Every structure is written in C-alpha cells, then in structure tokens.
C-alpha cells in the first residue's frame, strides 16, 4: 500500500503549484509547509517557509552570513526547525495529511528536519511531498521505501499526476 507520495522533477516543473492546487480542491486535515521564493522585483533573493497554518519564516537569503550555503544563498535553519519541523510534529499528533515541500538541499542541512521527515514517513499518516531529483543518501532511502511512490512530474503530465494524487487521497 502506498502511504507516502513524493513528487520529483526538474526545478520549475510545477511541483509546489500542483500540491497547492490539490489542497485547494480537496478538503482534508493537513499540516506541513511550502518553500516559496522571496522576490524583489524580478529577482529571486531567497526562500521562505510558509506553513499550512499561516506561519512564515526565512529558509535562505542572499546576503545572509551563514556557513551553510547553497549557491549564493545563506541558509538559516532556525526558522525551518522552529516553524516547519514543529508544524510537521503537530500534524503527526492525529490522523492528518503531512505536506512537506520540499525535501531538498537546503532543508537537508538540518538533522531535526531529517528526523521528523523520517518519523512522518514511518507514521500512519499519509505524506505528500516534493523531493529533490538529484541523488542523495537520505532522499534515496526515502524514495526506496516500500510504502512510498515517487512520481516524476513534467509540464506534459501535470493533469494526469494531479488526478492520480486526488485518487490516492480519496483511498
């Protein structure tokens, strides 16, 4: 039985948009977070964490002094752990859908994040998430779980994947 559904694909293929669209159309108790761009005009200057309960924090930003870096972005684990991780933990205290967007390079700097993701994947809760495409030991183990299905999203299969996820949520 598939309990965890992880969406992967090239950057910008619509993974986050797909999950947001599904959550708008399908009413189900859900906890988790999205990673969204911070923009100043036309330029991306960072990434924020936005929980389903409305809390917002900074994950990474240009100009931030941090020894954790991805490209030109300094990564800040404090908000990920105090906002994102706590939101997932809250969701695990009941029969809720857990939404994790995303299991990616920046988030994987946090051991607390990896631990709560592992707990969520092992829990009785359904997990709907996005996961980085590139190989990574943690991600490879998550993708290989017997109760986990990984779907590769493209602009061409967006509607098919959406229908598949909606059917999975109904089951």
Coordinates of C-alpha atoms in Angstrom, one line a residue:
X1 CA 0.0 0.0 0.0
X2 CA 1.3 3.5 -0.9
X3 CA 1.2 5.7 2.2
X4 CA 3.8 8.3 1.1
X5 CA 3.7 10.0 -2.3
X6 CA 6.7 12.1 -3.3
X7 CA 6.8 14.3 -6.3
X8 CA 10.1 14.9 -8.1
X9 CA 11.1 16.6 -11.3
X10 CA 13.2 19.4 -12.7
X11 CA 13.2 22.8 -10.9
X12 CA 10.2 24.9 -12.0
X13 CA 8.1 22.0 -13.4
X14 CA 5.2 22.8 -11.0
X15 CA 5.7 20.5 -8.0
X16 CA 4.7 23.1 -5.4
X17 CA 1.9 24.5 -7.6
X18 CA 0.4 21.0 -8.0
X19 CA 0.3 20.4 -4.3
X20 CA -1.2 23.8 -3.6
X21 CA -3.9 23.2 -6.3
X22 CA -4.7 19.8 -4.8
X23 CA -5.0 21.2 -1.3
X24 CA -7.4 24.0 -2.6
X25 CA -9.6 21.4 -4.2
X26 CA -9.5 18.6 -1.7
X27 CA -10.7 19.2 1.8
X28 CA -8.6 17.1 4.2
X29 CA -7.0 17.9 7.6
X30 CA -3.4 18.8 6.7
X31 CA -0.2 20.1 8.3
X32 CA 3.1 21.0 6.8
X33 CA 4.8 23.7 4.8
X34 CA 5.8 25.0 1.5
X35 CA 9.1 26.5 0.4
X36 CA 8.4 29.6 -1.7
X37 CA 10.7 32.2 -3.4
X38 CA 11.3 35.6 -1.9
X39 CA 11.4 38.1 -4.8
X40 CA 12.4 41.7 -5.0
X41 CA 11.0 42.9 -8.3
X42 CA 12.0 40.3 -11.0
X43 CA 14.9 38.9 -8.9
X44 CA 14.8 35.9 -6.6
X45 CA 16.7 36.8 -3.4
X46 CA 15.8 33.9 -1.2
X47 CA 13.4 31.3 0.0
X48 CA 10.8 31.4 2.8
X49 CA 8.9 28.7 4.7
X50 CA 5.1 29.0 4.8
X51 CA 3.2 26.6 6.9
X52 CA -0.4 25.5 6.2
X53 CA -1.4 27.2 9.5
X54 CA 0.0 30.5 8.2
X55 CA 3.4 30.9 9.9
X56 CA 6.2 32.3 7.8
X57 CA 9.9 32.1 8.2
X58 CA 13.1 32.6 6.2
X59 CA 15.0 29.5 4.9
X60 CA 17.7 31.1 2.9
X61 CA 18.6 34.5 1.5
X62 CA 21.2 36.3 -0.4
X63 CA 23.5 38.4 1.8
X64 CA 22.9 36.3 4.9
X65 CA 26.1 35.4 6.7
X66 CA 25.9 31.7 7.2
X67 CA 28.4 28.8 7.0
X68 CA 25.6 26.8 5.3
X69 CA 25.3 27.9 1.7
X70 CA 23.6 26.8 -1.5
X71 CA 24.8 28.8 -4.4
X72 CA 24.6 32.5 -3.4
X73 CA 22.1 31.8 -0.6
X74 CA 22.9 31.7 3.1
X75 CA 20.8 29.0 4.8
X76 CA 19.1 29.7 8.1
X77 CA 18.0 26.5 9.9
X78 CA 16.3 28.3 12.9
X79 CA 13.0 29.0 11.1
X80 CA 13.0 25.6 9.3
X81 CA 13.3 23.9 12.7
X82 CA 11.1 26.2 14.8
X83 CA 8.4 26.6 12.2
X84 CA 8.5 23.9 9.6
X85 CA 9.6 21.0 11.8
X86 CA 7.1 21.9 14.6
X87 CA 4.3 22.1 12.1
X88 CA 5.0 18.5 10.9
X89 CA 5.2 17.3 14.5
X90 CA 1.9 18.9 15.2
X91 CA 0.4 17.1 12.3
X92 CA 1.7 13.8 13.5
X93 CA -0.5 14.1 16.6
X94 CA -3.5 13.0 14.7
X95 CA -4.8 11.4 11.5
X96 CA -3.7 14.3 9.2
X97 CA -2.1 14.6 5.8
X98 CA 1.5 15.7 6.2
X99 CA 2.7 18.1 3.4
X100 CA 6.5 18.5 3.0
X101 CA 7.6 20.9 0.3
X102 CA 10.4 20.3 0.0
X103 CA 12.9 17.6 0.9
X104 CA 15.8 19.5 -0.8
X105 CA 19.4 20.5 -0.4
X106 CA 18.7 23.5 2.0
X107 CA 16.4 21.5 4.3
X108 CA 18.7 18.5 4.4
X109 CA 21.3 20.6 6.3
X110 CA 19.0 20.1 9.4
X111 CA 19.3 16.9 11.3
X112 CA 16.0 17.8 13.1
X113 CA 14.3 18.1 9.7
X114 CA 15.6 14.7 8.5
X115 CA 14.5 13.1 11.8
X116 CA 10.9 14.5 11.6
X117 CA 10.7 13.6 7.9
X118 CA 11.7 10.0 8.8
X119 CA 9.1 9.9 11.5
X120 CA 6.4 11.1 9.2
X121 CA 7.3 8.6 6.5
X122 CA 7.2 5.8 9.2
X123 CA 3.9 7.1 10.7
X124 CA 0.4 6.0 9.9
X125 CA -0.2 9.5 8.3
X126 CA -0.2 9.9 4.6
X127 CA 2.7 12.1 3.4
X128 CA 2.5 14.2 0.3
X129 CA 5.8 15.9 -0.5
X130 CA 8.3 17.1 -3.0
X131 CA 11.8 15.7 -3.1
X132 CA 14.9 16.7 -4.9
X133 CA 15.7 14.9 -8.1
X134 CA 19.5 14.6 -7.6
X135 CA 20.9 11.6 -5.8
X136 CA 21.3 12.0 -2.0
X137 CA 21.6 9.2 0.6
X138 CA 18.7 10.5 2.7
X139 CA 16.5 11.1 -0.3
X140 CA 17.4 7.8 -2.0
X141 CA 16.4 5.9 1.2
X142 CA 13.1 7.8 1.4
X143 CA 12.4 7.1 -2.3
X144 CA 13.2 3.4 -1.9
X145 CA 10.7 2.8 0.9
X146 CA 8.1 0.0 0.1
X147 CA 5.2 2.2 1.2
X148 CA 6.4 5.2 -0.9
X149 CA 5.7 6.0 -4.5
X150 CA 7.8 8.6 -6.4
X151 CA 6.2 10.4 -9.3
X152 CA 8.3 12.3 -11.9
X153 CA 6.4 15.5 -12.8
X154 CA 6.7 17.3 -16.1
X155 CA 4.5 20.0 -17.7
X156 CA 3.2 17.3 -20.0
X157 CA 1.8 15.0 -17.3
X158 CA 0.6 17.6 -14.7
X159 CA -3.1 16.8 -15.1
X160 CA -2.5 13.0 -15.0
X161 CA -0.4 13.3 -11.9
X162 CA -3.0 15.6 -10.3
X163 CA -5.7 13.0 -10.9
X164 CA -3.5 10.2 -9.5
X165 CA -2.8 12.1 -6.3
X166 CA -6.5 13.1 -5.9
X167 CA -7.4 9.4 -6.2
X168 CA -4.7 8.4 -3.7
X169 CA -6.0 10.9 -1.2
X170 CA -9.6 9.5 -1.6
X171 CA -8.4 5.9 -0.9

